[in-house]
Short mmCIF file of C-alpha atoms and ligand atoms in Angstrom, two decimals:
data_model
loop_
_atom_site.label_atom_id
_atom_site.label_comp_id
_atom_site.label_asym_id
_atom_site.label_seq_id
_atom_site.Cartn_x
_atom_site.Cartn_y
_atom_site.Cartn_z
CA MET A 1 0.02 0.04 -0.01
CA GLU A 2 1.37 3.38 -0.86
CA TYR A 3 1.33 6.36 1.37
CA ASP A 4 2.96 9.49 2.53
CA ILE A 5 2.82 10.74 5.81
CA SER A 6 5.27 12.22 8.35
CA ASP A 7 5.84 9.51 10.98
CA LEU A 8 4.20 6.02 11.40
CA ARG A 9 5.57 5.99 14.86
CA LEU A 10 2.77 8.31 15.74
CA ALA A 11 0.20 5.60 15.18
CA GLU A 12 -0.65 4.59 18.86
CA LYS A 13 -1.32 8.06 19.81
CA GLY A 14 -3.56 8.69 16.80
CA LEU A 15 -5.34 5.60 17.39
CA LYS A 16 -6.21 6.68 20.99
CA ARG A 17 -7.35 9.76 19.75
CA ILE A 18 -9.49 8.47 17.11
CA GLU A 19 -11.34 6.12 19.69
CA TRP A 20 -11.74 9.18 21.90
CA ALA A 21 -13.56 11.04 19.19
CA ARG A 22 -15.54 8.12 18.18
CA GLN A 23 -17.29 7.99 21.72
CA PHE A 24 -18.94 11.22 20.57
CA MET A 25 -19.84 10.28 17.22
CA SER A 26 -23.03 8.24 17.85
CA VAL A 27 -24.84 8.82 14.75
CA LEU A 28 -21.84 8.18 12.57
CA THR A 29 -21.19 4.88 14.66
CA GLN A 30 -24.81 3.67 13.98
CA ILE A 31 -24.55 4.49 10.19
CA GLU A 32 -21.33 2.41 10.35
CA LYS A 33 -23.03 -0.66 11.79
CA ARG A 34 -25.52 -0.57 9.39
CA PHE A 35 -22.87 -0.16 6.63
CA GLY A 36 -21.07 -3.32 7.98
CA LYS A 37 -24.06 -5.39 7.79
CA ARG A 38 -25.39 -4.13 4.26
CA ARG A 39 -22.00 -3.33 2.59
CA PRO A 40 -23.79 -0.70 0.47
CA LEU A 41 -20.52 0.72 -0.86
CA ARG A 42 -19.13 -2.62 -1.98
CA GLY A 43 -16.84 -1.92 -5.01
CA ILE A 44 -16.90 1.80 -4.66
CA ARG A 45 -13.77 3.91 -4.65
CA VAL A 46 -13.88 7.03 -2.74
CA SER A 47 -11.17 9.58 -2.90
CA ALA A 48 -11.35 12.06 0.16
CA CYS A 49 -9.62 15.59 0.40
CA LEU A 50 -10.85 16.42 4.05
CA HIS A 51 -8.89 17.75 7.06
CA VAL A 52 -6.96 14.71 8.39
CA THR A 53 -8.45 14.69 12.02
CA THR A 54 -9.77 12.18 14.40
CA GLU A 55 -13.16 12.76 13.13
CA THR A 56 -12.19 12.22 9.34
CA ALA A 57 -10.70 9.12 10.59
CA ASN A 58 -14.02 7.82 11.88
CA LEU A 59 -15.75 8.75 8.72
CA LEU A 60 -13.30 6.84 6.67
CA ARG A 61 -13.59 3.66 8.89
CA ALA A 62 -17.37 3.96 8.30
CA LEU A 63 -17.11 4.11 4.52
CA LYS A 64 -14.42 1.36 4.33
CA GLY A 65 -16.59 -0.84 6.68
CA GLY A 66 -19.37 -0.28 4.29
CA GLY A 67 -17.17 -1.98 1.37
CA ALA A 68 -15.71 1.16 -0.06
CA GLN A 69 -12.06 1.48 -1.17
CA VAL A 70 -10.91 4.79 0.23
CA ALA A 71 -7.89 7.16 0.07
CA LEU A 72 -7.36 10.47 1.91
CA CYS A 73 -5.33 13.37 1.32
CA ALA A 74 -5.66 16.91 3.24
CA SER A 75 -7.82 19.64 2.32
CA ASN A 76 -5.34 22.27 3.81
CA PRO A 77 -1.62 21.89 4.23
CA LEU A 78 -1.66 23.12 7.99
CA SER A 79 -4.51 21.00 9.32
CA THR A 80 -3.25 17.51 9.17
CA GLN A 81 -2.96 15.63 12.62
CA ASP A 82 0.06 13.47 11.84
CA ASP A 83 -0.84 10.99 14.44
CA VAL A 84 -4.04 10.25 12.87
CA ALA A 85 -2.58 9.98 9.46
CA ALA A 86 -0.18 7.38 10.84
CA ALA A 87 -2.99 5.43 12.66
CA LEU A 88 -5.14 5.44 9.45
CA VAL A 89 -2.14 3.77 7.65
CA LYS A 90 -1.09 1.40 10.35
CA HIS A 91 -4.15 0.26 12.01
CA PHE A 92 -6.80 0.83 9.40
CA ARG A 93 -4.91 0.12 6.29
CA ILE A 94 -6.14 3.27 4.69
CA PRO A 95 -3.78 5.11 2.14
CA VAL A 96 -3.02 8.72 3.34
CA PHE A 97 -1.19 11.35 1.67
CA ALA A 98 -0.72 14.26 4.07
CA ARG A 99 2.02 15.78 6.16
CA ARG A 100 1.44 18.79 8.30
CA GLY A 101 2.99 21.73 7.06
CA GLU A 102 3.30 20.50 3.56
CA ASP A 103 4.46 23.06 0.81
CA ARG A 104 1.94 23.56 -2.08
CA ARG A 105 3.63 21.45 -4.40
CA THR A 106 3.42 18.51 -2.16
CA TYR A 107 -0.24 19.55 -1.29
CA TYR A 108 -1.15 19.16 -4.97
CA LYS A 109 1.12 15.93 -5.49
CA HIS A 110 -0.98 14.42 -2.66
CA ILE A 111 -4.28 15.14 -4.41
CA GLN A 112 -2.68 13.69 -7.47
CA SER A 113 -1.82 10.53 -5.30
CA VAL A 114 -5.15 10.06 -4.16
CA LEU A 115 -6.78 10.30 -7.61
CA GLU A 116 -4.79 7.24 -8.55
CA ILE A 117 -7.49 5.02 -7.13
CA ARG A 118 -9.50 6.30 -10.14
CA PRO A 119 -12.48 7.47 -7.77
CA HIS A 120 -16.13 6.81 -8.29
CA ILE A 121 -16.91 9.33 -5.78
CA THR A 122 -14.90 12.30 -4.65
CA MET A 123 -15.47 13.83 -1.17
CA ASP A 124 -14.07 17.38 -0.78
CA ASP A 125 -13.74 20.14 1.68
CA GLY A 126 -13.06 23.30 -0.57
CA ALA A 127 -13.39 21.49 -4.07
CA ASP A 128 -9.75 21.04 -4.63
CA THR A 129 -9.86 17.62 -5.84
CA ILE A 130 -12.93 18.39 -7.98
CA SER A 131 -10.74 21.30 -9.58
CA VAL A 132 -7.88 19.05 -10.34
CA LEU A 133 -10.14 16.41 -11.95
CA HIS A 134 -11.80 19.11 -14.08
CA ASP A 135 -8.28 20.82 -15.13
CA GLU A 136 -5.69 18.07 -15.13
CA ARG A 137 -7.42 14.53 -15.05
CA THR A 138 -10.08 14.68 -17.32
CA ASP A 139 -9.64 11.19 -18.25
CA LEU A 140 -10.86 10.23 -14.92
CA LEU A 141 -14.17 12.09 -15.24
CA PRO A 142 -16.11 9.29 -17.20
CA GLY A 143 -15.61 7.03 -14.30
CA THR A 144 -17.03 9.56 -11.55
CA ILE A 145 -20.61 8.90 -10.16
CA ALA A 146 -20.63 12.03 -8.24
CA GLY A 147 -18.93 14.03 -5.51
CA THR A 148 -19.71 15.57 -1.96
CA GLU A 149 -18.60 19.00 -0.81
CA GLU A 150 -18.52 19.73 2.79
CA THR A 151 -17.88 23.46 3.02
CA THR A 152 -19.47 26.77 2.00
CA THR A 153 -16.43 27.92 -0.04
CA GLY A 154 -16.65 24.79 -1.80
CA VAL A 155 -20.20 24.76 -2.54
CA LEU A 156 -19.95 28.37 -3.78
CA ARG A 157 -17.40 27.48 -6.20
CA LEU A 158 -19.25 24.50 -7.55
CA ARG A 159 -22.50 26.49 -8.02
CA GLN A 160 -20.48 28.75 -10.31
CA MET A 161 -19.08 25.79 -12.28
CA GLU A 162 -22.65 24.62 -12.74
CA LYS A 163 -23.84 27.89 -13.77
CA LYS A 164 -21.08 28.38 -16.42
CA GLY A 165 -21.90 24.76 -17.54
CA VAL A 166 -18.56 23.42 -16.72
CA LEU A 167 -19.40 20.99 -14.01
CA ARG A 168 -18.71 17.57 -15.47
CA TYR A 169 -20.34 15.39 -12.69
CA PRO A 170 -22.93 15.57 -10.03
CA ILE A 171 -22.23 16.92 -6.67
CA ILE A 172 -24.19 16.67 -3.26
CA ALA A 173 -23.75 19.98 -1.30
CA VAL A 174 -23.27 18.28 2.25
CA ASN A 175 -22.72 21.89 3.65
CA ASP A 176 -26.11 22.90 2.77
CA ALA A 177 -28.01 20.06 4.89
CA ASP A 178 -29.54 21.77 7.92
CA THR A 179 -27.96 19.29 10.30
CA LYS A 180 -24.61 20.31 8.86
CA HIS A 181 -24.33 24.29 8.37
CA LEU A 182 -26.70 25.14 11.43
CA PHE A 183 -24.47 23.23 13.72
CA ASP A 184 -21.01 22.56 12.34
CA ASN A 185 -20.70 26.05 10.99
CA ARG A 186 -22.05 27.71 13.87
CA TYR A 187 -21.38 26.00 17.05
CA GLY A 188 -18.36 23.89 15.61
CA THR A 189 -16.54 26.98 13.84
CA GLY A 190 -17.49 29.31 16.83
CA GLN A 191 -16.13 26.97 19.40
CA SER A 192 -12.99 25.92 17.81
CA THR A 193 -12.08 29.36 16.40
CA LEU A 194 -11.81 30.87 19.77
CA ASP A 195 -10.03 27.42 21.10
CA GLY A 196 -7.64 28.19 18.25
CA VAL A 197 -7.13 31.99 19.19
CA ILE A 198 -6.65 30.94 22.81
CA ARG A 199 -4.21 27.98 22.28
CA ALA A 200 -2.12 30.15 19.92
CA THR A 201 -1.99 33.18 22.36
CA ASN A 202 -3.25 32.38 25.83
CA ILE A 203 -4.89 35.71 25.96
CA LEU A 204 -7.86 36.55 28.01
CA LEU A 205 -10.89 37.05 25.93
CA ALA A 206 -13.01 38.74 28.77
CA GLY A 207 -13.01 42.55 28.06
CA LYS A 208 -11.27 42.46 24.71
CA HIS A 209 -12.50 44.15 21.62
CA VAL A 210 -13.01 41.44 19.27
CA VAL A 211 -14.04 42.20 15.67
CA VAL A 212 -15.80 39.37 13.53
CA SER A 213 -15.66 39.91 9.90
CA GLY A 214 -18.69 38.15 8.30
CA TYR A 215 -22.17 37.01 9.76
CA GLY A 216 -22.84 33.81 8.01
CA TRP A 217 -23.24 30.86 9.97
CA CYS A 218 -19.51 30.67 10.97
CA GLY A 219 -19.34 34.37 11.80
CA ARG A 220 -22.39 34.04 13.94
CA GLY A 221 -21.02 31.16 15.95
CA ILE A 222 -17.74 32.92 16.42
CA ALA A 223 -19.37 36.24 17.41
CA THR A 224 -21.64 34.54 20.03
CA ARG A 225 -19.16 32.49 21.43
CA ALA A 226 -16.79 35.44 21.97
CA ARG A 227 -19.58 37.42 23.37
CA GLY A 228 -20.17 34.56 25.83
CA MET A 229 -16.40 34.89 27.00
CA GLY A 230 -17.03 38.42 27.90
CA ALA A 231 -15.50 40.20 24.71
CA HIS A 232 -16.91 43.39 23.21
CA VAL A 233 -17.77 42.13 19.90
CA THR A 234 -18.11 44.24 16.52
CA VAL A 235 -19.26 42.63 13.38
CA THR A 236 -18.37 43.75 9.93
CA GLU A 237 -20.75 42.53 6.95
CA VAL A 238 -21.45 43.43 3.48
CA GLU A 239 -24.89 42.21 3.21
CA PRO A 240 -27.46 44.53 4.71
CA VAL A 241 -29.88 41.80 5.98
CA ARG A 242 -27.13 39.91 7.68
CA ALA A 243 -25.94 43.11 8.96
CA LEU A 244 -29.21 43.86 10.31
CA GLU A 245 -29.53 40.59 11.98
CA ALA A 246 -26.19 41.16 13.59
CA MET A 247 -27.28 44.44 14.92
CA MET A 248 -30.31 43.16 16.39
CA ASP A 249 -28.61 40.16 17.77
CA GLY A 250 -26.80 42.88 19.72
CA PHE A 251 -23.65 43.19 18.21
CA ARG A 252 -22.04 46.62 17.06
CA ILE A 253 -21.92 46.96 13.41
CA MET A 254 -19.34 49.03 11.67
CA THR A 255 -17.08 49.12 8.57
CA ILE A 256 -13.91 47.27 8.83
CA ARG A 257 -12.10 50.71 8.39
CA ASP A 258 -13.87 52.06 11.47
CA ALA A 259 -13.39 48.71 13.36
CA THR A 260 -9.54 48.77 12.64
CA ARG A 261 -9.15 51.67 15.22
CA LEU A 262 -11.01 49.80 17.91
CA GLY A 263 -10.02 46.07 17.66
CA GLU A 264 -7.73 44.00 19.71
CA VAL A 265 -8.62 40.68 18.04
CA PHE A 266 -9.69 40.50 14.25
CA ILE A 267 -11.23 37.19 12.88
CA THR A 268 -12.34 36.98 9.45
CA ALA A 269 -15.09 34.51 8.51
CA THR A 270 -16.33 35.72 5.17
CA GLY A 271 -15.10 33.37 2.34
CA ASN A 272 -14.01 36.21 0.34
CA THR A 273 -10.55 37.56 -0.33
CA GLN A 274 -8.88 40.80 0.96
CA VAL A 275 -11.20 41.54 3.83
CA ILE A 276 -8.17 43.18 5.89
CA ARG A 277 -6.01 45.12 3.68
CA ARG A 278 -3.05 47.47 3.59
CA GLU A 279 -5.09 50.61 4.54
CA HIS A 280 -6.54 48.63 7.44
CA PHE A 281 -3.28 47.38 8.94
CA GLN A 282 -1.82 51.15 9.11
CA GLY A 283 -4.69 52.01 11.31
CA MET A 284 -4.50 49.02 13.81
CA ARG A 285 -3.58 49.51 17.32
CA ASP A 286 -0.36 48.20 18.54
CA GLY A 287 -0.51 44.56 19.68
CA ALA A 288 -3.69 43.72 17.36
CA ILE A 289 -3.87 40.03 16.79
CA LEU A 290 -5.22 38.90 13.26
CA CYS A 291 -6.47 35.49 12.38
CA ASN A 292 -8.71 33.88 9.77
CA SER A 293 -11.32 31.03 10.03
CA GLY A 294 -12.45 31.09 6.52
CA HIS A 295 -11.58 28.21 4.23
CA PHE A 296 -8.66 29.64 2.33
CA ASN A 297 -5.77 32.01 3.51
CA VAL A 298 -6.89 34.75 1.38
CA GLU A 299 -9.00 37.09 3.90
CA ILE A 300 -6.13 38.89 5.28
CA ASP A 301 -3.94 40.25 2.72
CA LEU A 302 -0.59 38.63 3.67
CA GLY A 303 1.35 40.06 0.78
CA ALA A 304 0.49 43.80 1.81
CA LEU A 305 1.12 42.96 5.50
CA ARG A 306 4.71 41.43 4.62
CA SER A 307 5.28 44.43 2.26
CA ILE A 308 4.56 47.04 4.91
CA ALA A 309 6.47 45.20 7.83
CA LYS A 310 10.03 46.53 8.47
CA LYS A 311 10.65 43.44 10.86
CA ARG A 312 9.08 40.00 11.12
CA ARG A 313 9.73 37.23 13.76
CA VAL A 314 7.92 34.22 15.05
CA VAL A 315 7.38 35.01 18.91
CA ARG A 316 5.66 31.60 19.82
CA GLU A 317 4.10 28.64 17.75
CA HIS A 318 1.42 30.00 15.37
CA VAL A 319 2.34 33.70 16.03
CA GLU A 320 4.02 35.81 13.92
CA GLU A 321 4.88 39.49 14.81
CA PHE A 322 5.16 42.06 12.14
CA THR A 323 6.41 45.48 13.20
CA LEU A 324 5.25 48.27 10.89
CA ARG A 325 6.97 51.33 9.94
CA ASN A 326 4.91 53.37 12.25
CA GLY A 327 6.31 51.17 15.30
CA ARG A 328 3.36 49.20 15.83
CA ARG A 329 3.08 45.40 16.30
CA LEU A 330 0.72 43.02 14.55
CA TYR A 331 0.42 39.47 15.29
CA LEU A 332 -0.66 37.08 12.72
CA LEU A 333 -1.87 33.68 13.87
CA ALA A 334 -1.32 30.59 11.97
CA GLU A 335 -0.19 32.20 8.65
CA GLY A 336 -3.67 33.35 8.06
CA ARG A 337 -4.85 29.78 7.53
CA LEU A 338 -7.88 28.11 9.38
CA ILE A 339 -7.18 29.17 12.90
CA ASN A 340 -9.39 26.38 14.39
CA LEU A 341 -7.53 23.61 12.48
CA ALA A 342 -4.08 24.93 12.37
CA ALA A 343 -3.95 25.84 16.12
CA ALA A 344 -6.49 23.71 17.71
CA GLU A 345 -8.05 20.39 16.65
CA GLY A 346 -10.94 21.58 14.55
CA HIS A 347 -14.64 21.33 15.56
CA PRO A 348 -15.35 18.85 18.31
CA ALA A 349 -16.50 15.41 17.21
CA SER A 350 -20.02 15.66 18.51
CA VAL A 351 -20.75 18.27 15.77
CA MET A 352 -18.71 16.65 13.17
CA ASP A 353 -20.75 13.48 13.97
CA MET A 354 -23.86 15.22 12.08
CA SER A 355 -21.66 16.58 9.18
CA PHE A 356 -20.00 13.15 8.63
CA ALA A 357 -23.41 11.29 8.97
CA ASN A 358 -24.47 13.61 6.02
CA GLN A 359 -21.45 12.71 4.24
CA ALA A 360 -21.79 8.86 4.71
CA LEU A 361 -25.50 8.87 3.98
CA SER A 362 -24.96 11.04 0.89
CA VAL A 363 -22.37 8.84 -0.48
CA GLN A 364 -24.96 6.02 -0.04
CA TYR A 365 -27.47 7.91 -1.83
CA ALA A 366 -25.29 9.07 -4.67
CA VAL A 367 -24.33 5.44 -5.35
CA ARG A 368 -28.01 4.34 -5.35
CA GLN A 369 -28.52 7.07 -7.87
CA ALA A 370 -25.73 6.43 -9.94
CA GLY A 371 -26.54 7.42 -13.62
CA ARG A 372 -29.68 9.42 -12.62
CA LEU A 373 -28.29 12.67 -11.52
CA GLU A 374 -27.53 15.61 -13.73
CA ASN A 375 -24.10 17.38 -13.65
CA ARG A 376 -25.51 19.85 -11.04
CA VAL A 377 -25.40 20.85 -7.66
CA TYR A 378 -27.84 18.98 -5.35
CA GLY A 379 -28.83 19.58 -1.82
CA VAL A 380 -28.58 16.50 0.54
CA PRO A 381 -32.10 14.73 0.58
CA LYS A 382 -34.46 16.34 3.25
CA GLU A 383 -35.12 12.54 4.52
CA ILE A 384 -31.33 12.31 5.23
CA ASP A 385 -31.26 15.54 6.92
CA ILE A 386 -34.18 14.37 9.22
CA GLU A 387 -32.83 11.30 9.78
CA VAL A 388 -29.54 12.45 10.97
CA ALA A 389 -31.46 15.14 13.40
CA ARG A 390 -33.48 12.14 14.68
CA LEU A 391 -30.57 9.75 15.56
CA LYS A 392 -28.84 12.76 17.09
CA LEU A 393 -31.48 13.51 19.43
CA ALA A 394 -32.03 9.97 20.18
CA SER A 395 -28.47 9.53 21.00
CA MET A 396 -28.72 12.45 23.67
CA GLY A 397 -31.65 11.13 24.99
CA VAL A 398 -34.09 13.73 23.95
CA LYS A 399 -37.60 12.86 22.98
CA ILE A 400 -39.76 15.25 21.09
CA ASP A 401 -43.50 15.29 20.42
CA THR A 402 -45.28 14.05 17.37
CA LEU A 403 -48.30 15.54 15.80
CA THR A 404 -51.59 14.30 16.65
CA ALA A 405 -53.88 13.09 13.71
CA GLU A 406 -56.13 16.06 14.35
CA GLN A 407 -52.91 18.44 13.87
CA GLN A 408 -51.95 16.69 10.90
CA ARG A 409 -55.31 17.18 9.43
CA TYR A 410 -55.22 20.86 10.60
CA LEU A 411 -52.03 21.44 8.80
CA GLN A 412 -53.36 20.29 5.55
CA SER A 413 -56.49 22.21 5.64
CA TRP A 414 -57.49 25.83 5.04
CA GLU A 415 -61.23 26.05 5.72
CA SER A 416 -60.96 26.83 9.58
CA GLY A 417 -60.13 30.50 10.36
CA THR A 418 -61.02 33.24 13.16
N1 LIG B 1 -13.67 20.76 9.58
C1 LIG B 1 -13.86 21.62 10.83
N2 LIG B 1 -13.54 20.65 11.86
C2 LIG B 1 -12.99 19.57 11.39
C3 LIG B 1 -12.59 18.38 11.72
N3 LIG B 1 -12.49 18.20 13.25
N4 LIG B 1 -12.55 17.20 11.24
C4 LIG B 1 -12.64 17.46 9.78
N5 LIG B 1 -12.93 18.46 9.18
C5 LIG B 1 -13.09 19.82 9.98
#
């Protein structure tokens, strides 16, 4: 079996951590049991380009248990947990191509390696394998059945491809399932982003002025959690409705320009490029901390930051100090990459449980539908979403009411009024 990882000797540590995460992934574990009995993925080859974490390891176990042949590469150069990569290779015989801190060339080489399995199904977090397949490995396109996409940024790109008529196989937008983005993006990113900031810096959040750019589901989660820890939170947004929501949720809203003078910690979560730029850096306070929680490292203009710095040095792991010509020091965390995965461990397992249950069931659905889907971006079928919510509630020991026959009739009627 071919693989490329940092250190196979880390496998025992990785195995323990994977087992720890598994305890919190009860929905996925139930699906894994079903898959183990019925083997619905027998003969199916799945290439996965995901963050190499303990949660991803449990997803791959479930897919493999369902009969799939799987191979894994990283969806970000800085998010790989090397011990997990080692455990997957040694204990689960899953080929992994990922090394934490790999350079861009190696990152793309690893995507090519994973594609060597000639996937029927691609599984992405950020659409990188889909891009490579469409640009460089078009020979593999006829063999694909479908792909799944985990994240907002990836789904946006794929919808653009669909719109332009260049998408060459069907995609299931896992991100868009309610049981994914309402929980993973909000509570998962919310908590793990602050976890990353704290692990990187050990700052006290209480009383700090935190500026969150973007009030999508991730931004909401971050802003809410930061407020919960006692920070004064300001939100910047470009969409009027979202800005209004943030305002009425009790946050201050201002332009990023105005916020630069105020902020002590800046966190971007917009999915867009150049959110914090040269003119903003110049106006920031001495000691301001900058980080990003969006998928790509483009939200903070790193080129501009480097070009206006007279001095740069790493002051602790994941923290780089930039001294500007005006004498002020700015601190960039985790090279502007996803702070929650680079400096912490990503979203907790109990929320990834729902995201990855959606992934596993979407793969099963796509295989069942083979040949019947068009080259479009599809939502996760509503039944899957409801099934995931039901299983999650049951695993938490929570019971909910059901409609009486009378209530069902009422909802289907229009006759009775005031
Ligand atoms: N994305 C965010 N957190 C993650 C995690 N723990 N595992 C895989 N992908 C993630």
